[in-house]
PDB file of C-alpha atoms in Angstrom:
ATOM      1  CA  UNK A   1      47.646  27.825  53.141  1.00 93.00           C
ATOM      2  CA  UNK A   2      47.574  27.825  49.230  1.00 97.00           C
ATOM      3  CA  UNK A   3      43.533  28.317  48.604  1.00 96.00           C
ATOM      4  CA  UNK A   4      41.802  29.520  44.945  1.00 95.00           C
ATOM      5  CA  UNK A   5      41.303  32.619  46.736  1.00 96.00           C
ATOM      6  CA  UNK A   6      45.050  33.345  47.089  1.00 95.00           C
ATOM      7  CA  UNK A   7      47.059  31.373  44.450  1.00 97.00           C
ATOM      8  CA  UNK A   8      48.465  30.388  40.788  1.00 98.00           C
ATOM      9  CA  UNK A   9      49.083  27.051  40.615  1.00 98.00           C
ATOM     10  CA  UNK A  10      52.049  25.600  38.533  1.00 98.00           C
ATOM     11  CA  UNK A  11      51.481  22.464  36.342  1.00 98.00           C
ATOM     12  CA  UNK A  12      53.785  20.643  34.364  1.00 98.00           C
ATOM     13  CA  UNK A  13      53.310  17.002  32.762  1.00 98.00           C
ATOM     14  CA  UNK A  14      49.473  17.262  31.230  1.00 97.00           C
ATOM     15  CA  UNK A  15      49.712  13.404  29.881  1.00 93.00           C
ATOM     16  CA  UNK A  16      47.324  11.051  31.068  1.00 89.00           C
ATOM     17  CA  UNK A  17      47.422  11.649  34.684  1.00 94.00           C
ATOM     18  CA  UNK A  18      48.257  15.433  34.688  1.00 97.00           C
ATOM     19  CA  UNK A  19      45.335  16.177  31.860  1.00 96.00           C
ATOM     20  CA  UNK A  20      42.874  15.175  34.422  1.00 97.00           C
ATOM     21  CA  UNK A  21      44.094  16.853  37.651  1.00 98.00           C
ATOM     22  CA  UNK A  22      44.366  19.883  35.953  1.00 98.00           C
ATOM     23  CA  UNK A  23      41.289  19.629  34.702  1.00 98.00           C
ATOM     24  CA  UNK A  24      40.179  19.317  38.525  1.00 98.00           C
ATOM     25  CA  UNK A  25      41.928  22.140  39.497  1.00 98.00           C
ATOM     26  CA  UNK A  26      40.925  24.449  36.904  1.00 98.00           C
ATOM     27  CA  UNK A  27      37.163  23.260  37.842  1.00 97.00           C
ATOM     28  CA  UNK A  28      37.781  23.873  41.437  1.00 97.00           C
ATOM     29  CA  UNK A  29      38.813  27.631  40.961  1.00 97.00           C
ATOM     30  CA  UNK A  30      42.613  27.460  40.966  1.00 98.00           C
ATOM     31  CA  UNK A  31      44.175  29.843  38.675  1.00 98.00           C
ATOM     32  CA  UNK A  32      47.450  27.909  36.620  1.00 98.00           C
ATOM     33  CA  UNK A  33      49.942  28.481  34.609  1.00 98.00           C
ATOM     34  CA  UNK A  34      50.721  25.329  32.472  1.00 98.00           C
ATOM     35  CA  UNK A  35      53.806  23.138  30.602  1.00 98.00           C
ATOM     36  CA  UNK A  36      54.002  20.279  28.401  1.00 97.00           C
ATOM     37  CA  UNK A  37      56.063  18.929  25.986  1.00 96.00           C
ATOM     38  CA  UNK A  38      53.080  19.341  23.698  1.00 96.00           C
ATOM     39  CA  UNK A  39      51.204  22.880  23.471  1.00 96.00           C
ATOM     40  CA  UNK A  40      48.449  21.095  21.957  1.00 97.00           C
ATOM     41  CA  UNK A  41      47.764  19.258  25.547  1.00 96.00           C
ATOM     42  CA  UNK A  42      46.877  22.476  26.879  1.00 97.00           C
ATOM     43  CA  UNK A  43      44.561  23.877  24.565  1.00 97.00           C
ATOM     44  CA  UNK A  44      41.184  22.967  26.736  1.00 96.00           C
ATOM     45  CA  UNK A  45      42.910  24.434  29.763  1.00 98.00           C
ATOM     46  CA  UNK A  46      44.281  27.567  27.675  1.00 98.00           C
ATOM     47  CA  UNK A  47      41.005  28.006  26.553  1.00 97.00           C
ATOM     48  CA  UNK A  48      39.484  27.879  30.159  1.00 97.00           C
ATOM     49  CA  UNK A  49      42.073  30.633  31.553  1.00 97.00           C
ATOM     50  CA  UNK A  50      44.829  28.954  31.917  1.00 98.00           C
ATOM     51  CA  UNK A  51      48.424  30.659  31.222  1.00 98.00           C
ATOM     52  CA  UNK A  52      50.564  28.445  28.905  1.00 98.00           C
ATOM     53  CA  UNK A  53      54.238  28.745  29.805  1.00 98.00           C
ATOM     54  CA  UNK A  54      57.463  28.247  27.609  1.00 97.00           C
ATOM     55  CA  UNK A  55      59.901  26.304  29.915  1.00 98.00           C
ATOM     56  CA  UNK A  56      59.381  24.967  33.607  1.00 98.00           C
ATOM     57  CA  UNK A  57      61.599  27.925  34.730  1.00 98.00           C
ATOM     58  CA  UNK A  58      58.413  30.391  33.373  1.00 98.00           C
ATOM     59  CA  UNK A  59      56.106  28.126  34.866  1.00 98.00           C
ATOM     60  CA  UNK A  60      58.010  28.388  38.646  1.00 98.00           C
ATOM     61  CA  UNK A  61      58.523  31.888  38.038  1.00 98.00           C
ATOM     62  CA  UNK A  62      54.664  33.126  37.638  1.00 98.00           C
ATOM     63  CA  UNK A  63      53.680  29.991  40.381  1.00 98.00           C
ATOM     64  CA  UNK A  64      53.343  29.539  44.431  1.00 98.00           C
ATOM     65  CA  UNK A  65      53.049  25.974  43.952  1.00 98.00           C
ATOM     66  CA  UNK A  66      54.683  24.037  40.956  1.00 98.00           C
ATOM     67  CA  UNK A  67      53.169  20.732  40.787  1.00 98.00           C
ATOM     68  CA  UNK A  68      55.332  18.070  38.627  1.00 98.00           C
ATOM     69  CA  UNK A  69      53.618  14.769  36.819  1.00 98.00           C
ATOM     70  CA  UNK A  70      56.015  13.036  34.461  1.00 96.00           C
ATOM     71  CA  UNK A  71      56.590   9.808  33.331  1.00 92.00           C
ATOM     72  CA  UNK A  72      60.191   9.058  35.238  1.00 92.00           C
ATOM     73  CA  UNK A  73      62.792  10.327  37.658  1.00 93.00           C
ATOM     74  CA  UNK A  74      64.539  11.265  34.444  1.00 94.00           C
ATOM     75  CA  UNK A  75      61.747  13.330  33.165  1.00 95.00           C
ATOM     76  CA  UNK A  76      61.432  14.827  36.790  1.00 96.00           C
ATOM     77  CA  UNK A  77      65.323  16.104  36.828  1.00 94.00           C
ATOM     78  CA  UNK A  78      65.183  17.171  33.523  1.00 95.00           C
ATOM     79  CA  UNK A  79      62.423  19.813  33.973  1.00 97.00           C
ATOM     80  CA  UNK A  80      63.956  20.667  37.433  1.00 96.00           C
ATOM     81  CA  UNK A  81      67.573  21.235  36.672  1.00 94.00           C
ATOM     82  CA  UNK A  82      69.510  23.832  34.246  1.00 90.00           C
ATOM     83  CA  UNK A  83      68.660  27.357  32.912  1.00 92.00           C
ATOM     84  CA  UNK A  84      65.310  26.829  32.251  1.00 96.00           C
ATOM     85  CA  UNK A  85      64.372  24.325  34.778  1.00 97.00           C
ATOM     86  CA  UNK A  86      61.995  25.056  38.336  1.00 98.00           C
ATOM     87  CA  UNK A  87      65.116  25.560  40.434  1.00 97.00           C
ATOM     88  CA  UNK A  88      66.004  28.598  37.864  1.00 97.00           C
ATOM     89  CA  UNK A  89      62.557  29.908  38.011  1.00 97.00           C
ATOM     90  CA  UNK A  90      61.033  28.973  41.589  1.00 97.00           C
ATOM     91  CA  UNK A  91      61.339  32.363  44.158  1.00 95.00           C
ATOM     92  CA  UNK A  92      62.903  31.651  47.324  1.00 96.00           C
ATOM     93  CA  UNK A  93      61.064  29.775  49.686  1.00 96.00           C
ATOM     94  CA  UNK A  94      58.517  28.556  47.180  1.00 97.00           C
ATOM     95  CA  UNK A  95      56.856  25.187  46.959  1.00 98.00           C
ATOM     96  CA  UNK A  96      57.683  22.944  44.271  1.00 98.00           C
ATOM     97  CA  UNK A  97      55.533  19.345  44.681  1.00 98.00           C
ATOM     98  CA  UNK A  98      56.521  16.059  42.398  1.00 98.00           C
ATOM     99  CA  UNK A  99      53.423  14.078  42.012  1.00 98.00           C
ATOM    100  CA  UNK A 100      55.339  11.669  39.590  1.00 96.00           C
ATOM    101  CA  UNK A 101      55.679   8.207  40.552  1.00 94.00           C
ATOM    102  CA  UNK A 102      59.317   8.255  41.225  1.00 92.00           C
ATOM    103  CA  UNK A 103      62.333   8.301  44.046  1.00 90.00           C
ATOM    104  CA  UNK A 104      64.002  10.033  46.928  1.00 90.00           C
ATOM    105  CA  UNK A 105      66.907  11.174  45.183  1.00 90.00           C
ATOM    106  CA  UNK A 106      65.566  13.200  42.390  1.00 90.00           C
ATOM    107  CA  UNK A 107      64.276  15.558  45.084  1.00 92.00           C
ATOM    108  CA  UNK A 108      67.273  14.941  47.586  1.00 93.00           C
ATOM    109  CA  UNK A 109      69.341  16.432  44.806  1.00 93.00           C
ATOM    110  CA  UNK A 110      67.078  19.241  44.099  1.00 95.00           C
ATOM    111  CA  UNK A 111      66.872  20.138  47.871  1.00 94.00           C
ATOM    112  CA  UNK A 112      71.031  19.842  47.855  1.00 94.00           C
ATOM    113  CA  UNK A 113      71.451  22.126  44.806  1.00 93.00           C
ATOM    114  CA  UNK A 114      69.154  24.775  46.406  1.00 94.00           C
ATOM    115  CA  UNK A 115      70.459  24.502  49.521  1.00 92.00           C
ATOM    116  CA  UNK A 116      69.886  28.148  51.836  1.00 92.00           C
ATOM    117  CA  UNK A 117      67.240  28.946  49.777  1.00 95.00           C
ATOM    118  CA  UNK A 118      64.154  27.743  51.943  1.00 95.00           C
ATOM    119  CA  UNK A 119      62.849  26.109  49.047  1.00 97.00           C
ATOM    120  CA  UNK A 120      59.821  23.565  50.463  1.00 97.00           C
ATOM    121  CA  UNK A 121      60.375  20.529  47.584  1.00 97.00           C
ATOM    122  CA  UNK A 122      58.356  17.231  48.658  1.00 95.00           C
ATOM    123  CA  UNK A 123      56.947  14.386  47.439  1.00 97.00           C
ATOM    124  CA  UNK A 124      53.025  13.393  46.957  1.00 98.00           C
ATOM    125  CA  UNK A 125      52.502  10.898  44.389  1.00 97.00           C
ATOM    126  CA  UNK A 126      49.136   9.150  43.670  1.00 97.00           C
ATOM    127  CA  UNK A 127      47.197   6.328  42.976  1.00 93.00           C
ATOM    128  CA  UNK A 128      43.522   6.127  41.302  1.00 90.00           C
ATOM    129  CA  UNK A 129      45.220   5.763  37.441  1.00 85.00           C
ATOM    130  CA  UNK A 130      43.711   8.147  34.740  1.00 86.00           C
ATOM    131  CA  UNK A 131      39.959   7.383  36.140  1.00 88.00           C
ATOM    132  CA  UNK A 132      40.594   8.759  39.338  1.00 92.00           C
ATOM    133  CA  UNK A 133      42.434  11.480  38.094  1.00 94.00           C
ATOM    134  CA  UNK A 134      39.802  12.888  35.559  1.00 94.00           C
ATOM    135  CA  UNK A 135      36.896  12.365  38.245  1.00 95.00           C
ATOM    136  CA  UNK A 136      38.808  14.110  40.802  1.00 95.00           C
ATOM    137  CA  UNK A 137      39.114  10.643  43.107  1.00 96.00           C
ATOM    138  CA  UNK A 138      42.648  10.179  43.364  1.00 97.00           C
ATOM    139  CA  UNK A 139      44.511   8.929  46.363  1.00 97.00           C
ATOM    140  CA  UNK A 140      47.414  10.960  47.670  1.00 98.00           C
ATOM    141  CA  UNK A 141      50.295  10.398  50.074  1.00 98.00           C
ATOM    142  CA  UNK A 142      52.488  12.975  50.798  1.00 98.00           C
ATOM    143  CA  UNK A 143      56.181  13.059  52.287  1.00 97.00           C
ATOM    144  CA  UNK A 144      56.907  16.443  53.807  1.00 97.00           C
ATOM    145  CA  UNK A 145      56.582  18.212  56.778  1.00 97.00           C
ATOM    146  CA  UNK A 146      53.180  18.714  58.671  1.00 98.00           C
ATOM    147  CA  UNK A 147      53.119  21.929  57.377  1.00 97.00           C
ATOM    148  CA  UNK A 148      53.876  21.562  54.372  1.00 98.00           C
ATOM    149  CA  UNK A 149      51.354  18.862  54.064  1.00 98.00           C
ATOM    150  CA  UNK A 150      48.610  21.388  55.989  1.00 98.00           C
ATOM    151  CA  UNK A 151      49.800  24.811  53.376  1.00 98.00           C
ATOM    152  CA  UNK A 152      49.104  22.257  49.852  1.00 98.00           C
ATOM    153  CA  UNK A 153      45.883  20.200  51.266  1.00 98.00           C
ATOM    154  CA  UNK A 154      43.218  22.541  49.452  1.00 98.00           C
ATOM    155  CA  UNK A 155      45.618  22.087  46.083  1.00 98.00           C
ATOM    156  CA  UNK A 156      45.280  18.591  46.567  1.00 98.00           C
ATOM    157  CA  UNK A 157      41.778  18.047  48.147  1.00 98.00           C
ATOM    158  CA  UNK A 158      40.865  19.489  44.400  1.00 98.00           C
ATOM    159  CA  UNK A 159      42.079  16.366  42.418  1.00 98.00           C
ATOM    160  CA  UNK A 160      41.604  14.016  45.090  1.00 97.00           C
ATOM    161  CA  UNK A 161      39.264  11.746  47.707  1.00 97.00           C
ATOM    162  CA  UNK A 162      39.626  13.884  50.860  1.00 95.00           C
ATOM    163  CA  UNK A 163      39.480  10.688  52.651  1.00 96.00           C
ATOM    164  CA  UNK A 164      42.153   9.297  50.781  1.00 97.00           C
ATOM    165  CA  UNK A 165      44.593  12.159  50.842  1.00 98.00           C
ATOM    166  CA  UNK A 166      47.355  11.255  53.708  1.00 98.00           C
ATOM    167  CA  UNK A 167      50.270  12.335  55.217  1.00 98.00           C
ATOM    168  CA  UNK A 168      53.204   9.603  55.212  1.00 98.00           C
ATOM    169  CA  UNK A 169      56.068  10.927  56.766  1.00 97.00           C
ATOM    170  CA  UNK A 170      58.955  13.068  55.611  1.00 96.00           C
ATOM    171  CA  UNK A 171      60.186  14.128  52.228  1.00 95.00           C
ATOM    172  CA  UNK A 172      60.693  10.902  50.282  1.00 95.00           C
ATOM    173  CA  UNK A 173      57.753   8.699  51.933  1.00 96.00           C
ATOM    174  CA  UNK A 174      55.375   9.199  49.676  1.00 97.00           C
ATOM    175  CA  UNK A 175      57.497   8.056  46.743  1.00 96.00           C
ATOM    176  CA  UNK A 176      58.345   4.694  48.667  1.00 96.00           C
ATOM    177  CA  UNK A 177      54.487   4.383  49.821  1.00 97.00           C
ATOM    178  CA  UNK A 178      53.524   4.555  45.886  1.00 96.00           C
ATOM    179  CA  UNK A 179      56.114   1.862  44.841  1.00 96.00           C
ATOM    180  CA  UNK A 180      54.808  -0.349  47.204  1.00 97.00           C
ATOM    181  CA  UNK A 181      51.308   0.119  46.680  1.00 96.00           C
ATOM    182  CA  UNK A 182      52.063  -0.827  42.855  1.00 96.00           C
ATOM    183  CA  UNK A 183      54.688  -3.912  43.503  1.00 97.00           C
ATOM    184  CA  UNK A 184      51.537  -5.004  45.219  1.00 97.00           C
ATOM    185  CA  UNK A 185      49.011  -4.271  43.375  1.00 97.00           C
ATOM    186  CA  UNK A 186      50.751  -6.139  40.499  1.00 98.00           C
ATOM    187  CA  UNK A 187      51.826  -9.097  42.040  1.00 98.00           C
ATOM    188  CA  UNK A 188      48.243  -9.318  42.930  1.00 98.00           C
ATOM    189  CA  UNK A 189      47.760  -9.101  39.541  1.00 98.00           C
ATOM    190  CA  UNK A 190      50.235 -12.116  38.514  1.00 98.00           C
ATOM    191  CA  UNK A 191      49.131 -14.100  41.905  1.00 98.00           C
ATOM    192  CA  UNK A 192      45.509 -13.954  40.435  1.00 98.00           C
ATOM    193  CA  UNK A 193      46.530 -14.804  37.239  1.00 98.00           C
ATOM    194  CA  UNK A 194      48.401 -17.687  37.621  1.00 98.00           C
ATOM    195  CA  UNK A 195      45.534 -18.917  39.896  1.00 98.00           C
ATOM    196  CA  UNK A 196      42.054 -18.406  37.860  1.00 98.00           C
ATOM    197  CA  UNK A 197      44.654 -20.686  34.891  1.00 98.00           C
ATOM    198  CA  UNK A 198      44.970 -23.152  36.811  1.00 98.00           C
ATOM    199  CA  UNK A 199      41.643 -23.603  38.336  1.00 98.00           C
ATOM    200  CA  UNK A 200      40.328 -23.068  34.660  1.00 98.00           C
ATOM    201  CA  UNK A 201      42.511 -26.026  32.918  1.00 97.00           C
ATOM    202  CA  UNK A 202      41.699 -28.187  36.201  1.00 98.00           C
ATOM    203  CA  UNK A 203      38.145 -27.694  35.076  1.00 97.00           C
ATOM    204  CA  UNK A 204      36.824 -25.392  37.820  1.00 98.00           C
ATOM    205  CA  UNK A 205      33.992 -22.630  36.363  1.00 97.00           C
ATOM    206  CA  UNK A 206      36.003 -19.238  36.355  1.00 98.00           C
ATOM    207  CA  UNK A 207      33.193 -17.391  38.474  1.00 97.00           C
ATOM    208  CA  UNK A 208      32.429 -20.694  40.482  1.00 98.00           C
ATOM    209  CA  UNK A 209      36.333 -19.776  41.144  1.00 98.00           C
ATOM    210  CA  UNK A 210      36.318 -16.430  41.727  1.00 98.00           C
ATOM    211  CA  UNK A 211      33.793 -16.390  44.093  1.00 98.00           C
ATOM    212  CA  UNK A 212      35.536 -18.982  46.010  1.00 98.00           C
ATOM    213  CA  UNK A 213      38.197 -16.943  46.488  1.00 98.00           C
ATOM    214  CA  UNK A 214      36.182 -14.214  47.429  1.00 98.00           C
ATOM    215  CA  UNK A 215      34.439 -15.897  50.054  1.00 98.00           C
ATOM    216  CA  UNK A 216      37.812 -17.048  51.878  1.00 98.00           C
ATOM    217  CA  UNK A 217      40.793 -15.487  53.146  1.00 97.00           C
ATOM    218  CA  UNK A 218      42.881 -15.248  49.990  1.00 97.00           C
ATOM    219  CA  UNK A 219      39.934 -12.560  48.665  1.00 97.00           C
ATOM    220  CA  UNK A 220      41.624  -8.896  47.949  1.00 96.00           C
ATOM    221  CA  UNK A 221      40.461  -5.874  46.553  1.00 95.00           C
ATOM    222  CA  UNK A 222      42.203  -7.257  43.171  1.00 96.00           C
ATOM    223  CA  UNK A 223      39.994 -10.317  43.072  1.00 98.00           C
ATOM    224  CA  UNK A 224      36.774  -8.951  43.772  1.00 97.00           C
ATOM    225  CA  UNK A 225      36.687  -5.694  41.760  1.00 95.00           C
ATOM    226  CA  UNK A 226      39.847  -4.822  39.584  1.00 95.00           C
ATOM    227  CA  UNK A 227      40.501  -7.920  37.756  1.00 97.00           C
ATOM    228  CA  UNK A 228      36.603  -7.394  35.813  1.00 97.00           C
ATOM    229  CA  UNK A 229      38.107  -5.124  33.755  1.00 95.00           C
ATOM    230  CA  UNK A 230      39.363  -8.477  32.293  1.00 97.00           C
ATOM    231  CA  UNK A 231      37.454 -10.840  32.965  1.00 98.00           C
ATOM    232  CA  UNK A 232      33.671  -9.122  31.884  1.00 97.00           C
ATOM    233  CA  UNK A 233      35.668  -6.502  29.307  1.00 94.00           C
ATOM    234  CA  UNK A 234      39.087  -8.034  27.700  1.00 96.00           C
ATOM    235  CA  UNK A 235      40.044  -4.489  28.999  1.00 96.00           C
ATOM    236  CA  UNK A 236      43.689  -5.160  29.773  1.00 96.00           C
ATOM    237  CA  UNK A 237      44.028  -1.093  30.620  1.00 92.00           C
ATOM    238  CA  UNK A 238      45.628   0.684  27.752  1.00 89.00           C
ATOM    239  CA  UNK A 239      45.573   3.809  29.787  1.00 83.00           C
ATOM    240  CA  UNK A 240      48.164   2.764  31.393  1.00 88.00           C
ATOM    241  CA  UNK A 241      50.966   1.308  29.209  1.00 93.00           C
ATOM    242  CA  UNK A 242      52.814  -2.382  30.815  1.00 97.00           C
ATOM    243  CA  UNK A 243      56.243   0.225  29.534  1.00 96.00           C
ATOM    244  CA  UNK A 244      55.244   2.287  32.544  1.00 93.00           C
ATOM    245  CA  UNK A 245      54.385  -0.608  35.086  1.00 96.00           C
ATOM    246  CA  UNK A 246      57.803  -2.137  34.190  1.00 97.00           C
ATOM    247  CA  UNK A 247      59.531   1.239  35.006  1.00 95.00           C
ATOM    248  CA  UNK A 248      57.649   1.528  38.443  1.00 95.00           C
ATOM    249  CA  UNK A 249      58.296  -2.247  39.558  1.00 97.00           C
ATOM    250  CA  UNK A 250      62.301  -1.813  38.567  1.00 96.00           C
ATOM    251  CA  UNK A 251      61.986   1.797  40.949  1.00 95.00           C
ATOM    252  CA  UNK A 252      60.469  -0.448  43.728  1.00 96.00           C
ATOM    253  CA  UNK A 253      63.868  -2.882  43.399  1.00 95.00           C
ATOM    254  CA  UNK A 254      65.873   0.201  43.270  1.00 93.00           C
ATOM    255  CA  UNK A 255      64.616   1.184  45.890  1.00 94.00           C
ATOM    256  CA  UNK A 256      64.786  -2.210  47.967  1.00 96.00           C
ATOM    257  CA  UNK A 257      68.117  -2.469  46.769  1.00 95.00           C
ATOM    258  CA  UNK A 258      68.948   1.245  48.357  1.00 93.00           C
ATOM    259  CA  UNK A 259      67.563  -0.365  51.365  1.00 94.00           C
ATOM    260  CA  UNK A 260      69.573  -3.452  51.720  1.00 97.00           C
ATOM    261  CA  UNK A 261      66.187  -5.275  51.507  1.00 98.00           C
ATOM    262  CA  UNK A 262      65.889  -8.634  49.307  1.00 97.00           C
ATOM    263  CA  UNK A 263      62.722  -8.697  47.141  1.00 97.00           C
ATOM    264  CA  UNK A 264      63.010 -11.999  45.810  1.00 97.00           C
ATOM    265  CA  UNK A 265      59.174 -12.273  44.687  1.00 97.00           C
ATOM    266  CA  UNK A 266      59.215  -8.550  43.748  1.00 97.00           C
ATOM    267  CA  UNK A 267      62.075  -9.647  41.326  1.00 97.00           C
ATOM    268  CA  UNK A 268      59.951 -12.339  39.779  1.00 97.00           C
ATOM    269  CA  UNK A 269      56.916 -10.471  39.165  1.00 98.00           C
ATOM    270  CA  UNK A 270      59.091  -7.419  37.564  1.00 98.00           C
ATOM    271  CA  UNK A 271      60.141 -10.622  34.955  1.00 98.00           C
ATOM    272  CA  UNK A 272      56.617 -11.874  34.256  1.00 98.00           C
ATOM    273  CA  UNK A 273      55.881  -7.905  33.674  1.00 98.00           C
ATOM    274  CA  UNK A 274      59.194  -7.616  31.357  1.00 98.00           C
ATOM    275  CA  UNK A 275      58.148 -10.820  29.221  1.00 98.00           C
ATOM    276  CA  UNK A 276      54.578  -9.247  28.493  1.00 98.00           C
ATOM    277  CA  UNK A 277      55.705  -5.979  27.206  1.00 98.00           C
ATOM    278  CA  UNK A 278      58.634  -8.032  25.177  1.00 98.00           C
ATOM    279  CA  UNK A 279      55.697 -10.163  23.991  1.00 97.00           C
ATOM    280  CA  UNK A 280      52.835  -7.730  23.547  1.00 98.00           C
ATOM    281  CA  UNK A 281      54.488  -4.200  23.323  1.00 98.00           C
ATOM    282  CA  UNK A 282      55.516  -1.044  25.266  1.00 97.00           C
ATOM    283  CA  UNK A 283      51.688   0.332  24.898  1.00 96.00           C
ATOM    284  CA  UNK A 284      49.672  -2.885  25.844  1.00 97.00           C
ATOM    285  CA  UNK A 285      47.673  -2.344  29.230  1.00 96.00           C
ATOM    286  CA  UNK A 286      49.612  -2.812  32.772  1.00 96.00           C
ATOM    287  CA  UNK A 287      47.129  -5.826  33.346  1.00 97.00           C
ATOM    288  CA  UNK A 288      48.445  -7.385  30.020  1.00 98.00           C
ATOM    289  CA  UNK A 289      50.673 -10.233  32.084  1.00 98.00           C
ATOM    290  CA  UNK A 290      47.292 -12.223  32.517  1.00 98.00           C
ATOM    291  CA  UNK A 291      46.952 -12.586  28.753  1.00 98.00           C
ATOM    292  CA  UNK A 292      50.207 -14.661  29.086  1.00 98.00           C
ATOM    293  CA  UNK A 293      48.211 -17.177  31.124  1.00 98.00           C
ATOM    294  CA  UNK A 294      45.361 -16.593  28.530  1.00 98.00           C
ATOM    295  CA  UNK A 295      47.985 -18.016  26.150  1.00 97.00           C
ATOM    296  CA  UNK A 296      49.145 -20.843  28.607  1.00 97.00           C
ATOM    297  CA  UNK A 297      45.712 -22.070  28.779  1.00 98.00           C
ATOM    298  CA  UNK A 298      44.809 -21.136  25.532  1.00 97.00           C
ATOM    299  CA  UNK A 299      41.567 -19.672  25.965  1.00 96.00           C
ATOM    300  CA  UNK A 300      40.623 -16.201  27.335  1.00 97.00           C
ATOM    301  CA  UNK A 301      39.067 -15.330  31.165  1.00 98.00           C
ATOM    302  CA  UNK A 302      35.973 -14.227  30.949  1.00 97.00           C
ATOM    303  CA  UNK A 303      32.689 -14.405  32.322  1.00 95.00           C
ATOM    304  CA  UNK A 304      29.506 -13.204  30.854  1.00 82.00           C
ATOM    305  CA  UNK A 305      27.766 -10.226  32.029  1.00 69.00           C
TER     306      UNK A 305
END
């Protein structure tokens, strides 16, 4: 079992997501040895003990867990593969953990290359966005063995909600748990949109609404709580760029595709999410597809405080 006690801690990808779990880890004891594209991402954990490393392969080398947390599958076989990748650094029979929201075969091919190594390369990806990963909250799901999942827990129970930390199945089912949690969390997202519009232009009071929804059984988590950010704020979530959400909703028909599954709907809501970043740009907020019913209607969702 990988405690603070008894091990260095590998990070690489310190954007959004990975500034705050590092921060979590660093805060919970774990000693780490760091990589970024930028140095300058680094420079609070640096200063807090942290060991900056040149190349993933340095990072691997001086690590008994490398923990990945990059922006696609590309990223994620870029930093893995070639002479200064983790496979290149990583000792025999190490752990190597992708956090990244991405899919099966990045790792499949990892595991492949290394074959006869013992190398333990899984899957735990996470929800919670850059909140949860900054307050230590996030949700985790984790494809790997048991043990695997038992040896990394204390890694992970230090930049997430212990109660929220689970164990999906084998190497791979975390990735496909993640892409389904966000294909439905944003066609949620488009569902409520198109809905609160409509009632709006029919003349309905948008809280009158919303609570009318929330009192039946179309209410989800989305309608009571997440789409506020919106409707009290005009927050459309610029932590999280609509770019990204449009990467992780084409992974989920990837991976449907792979599958043999038909995701008609998932399809469609990947399109509404395509013509808001065409319309609004790569870094407007993943919620930014309700400001296209904003424009429909012409007038903004809100609500007063």
């Amino acid at each position: 079992m990988f405690t603070k006690e008894n091990s260095t801690i590998g990070f690489i990808g310190l954007g959004n997501m990975g500034s705050g779990m590092t921060k979590n880890l660093q805060l919970n004891g774990f000693k780490l040895v760091v990589n970024d594209v930028r140095k300058e991402a680094a420079e609070a954990l640096i200063a807090g003990g942290a060991i900056w490393a040149n190349s993933p392969a340095e990072v691997a080398a001086q690590s008994d867990v490398v923990i990945t947390m990059l922006p696609t599958p590309k990223h994620v076989d870029m930093v893995s593969m070639g002479a200064n990748g983790i496979l290149a650094g990583i000792k025999d029979g190490g752990y190597w953990v992708d956090m990244s929201t991405s899919v099966p075969e990045v790792t499949e091919r990892a595991r492949q290359v290394s074959a006869g190594r013992d190398l333990h390369i899984f899957d735990a990806p996470v929800s919670g966005m850059s909140v949860g990963a900054a307050n230590g909250r996030l949700q985790i799901f984790a494809g790997g063995t048991a043990e695997e999942f038992a040896n990394v827990l204390p890694v992970f129970e230090a930049m997430g909600d212990s109660k929220k930390i689970l164990h999906v199945g084998k190497a791979g089912a975390g990735y496909a748990v993640k892409l389904a949690i966000n294909q439905l969390w944003f066609s949620h997202l488009v569902a409520t949109a198109e809905v609160l519009a409509v009632g709006v232009k029919a003349g309905v009071d948008l809280e009158v609404l919303r609570q009318s929804l929330i009192a039946s059984p179309a209410n989800s988590n989305f309608v009571e709580n997440d789409v506020l950010s919106v409707l009290k704020n005009g927050d459309y979530d610029e932590g999280f760029a609509i770019a990204l959400a449009c990467k992780d909703l084409g992974l989920h028909t990837d991976l449907a595709r792979s599958v043999n599954v038909p995701v008609e709907l998932s399809a469609q809501v990947e399109q509404i999410f395509r013509r808001a970043k065409a319309q609004y740009g790569d870094l407007a907020g993943e919620m930014t597809p309700m400001k296209l019913y904003e424009d429909i209607i012409g007038q903004d969702l809100r609500i007063e405080n």
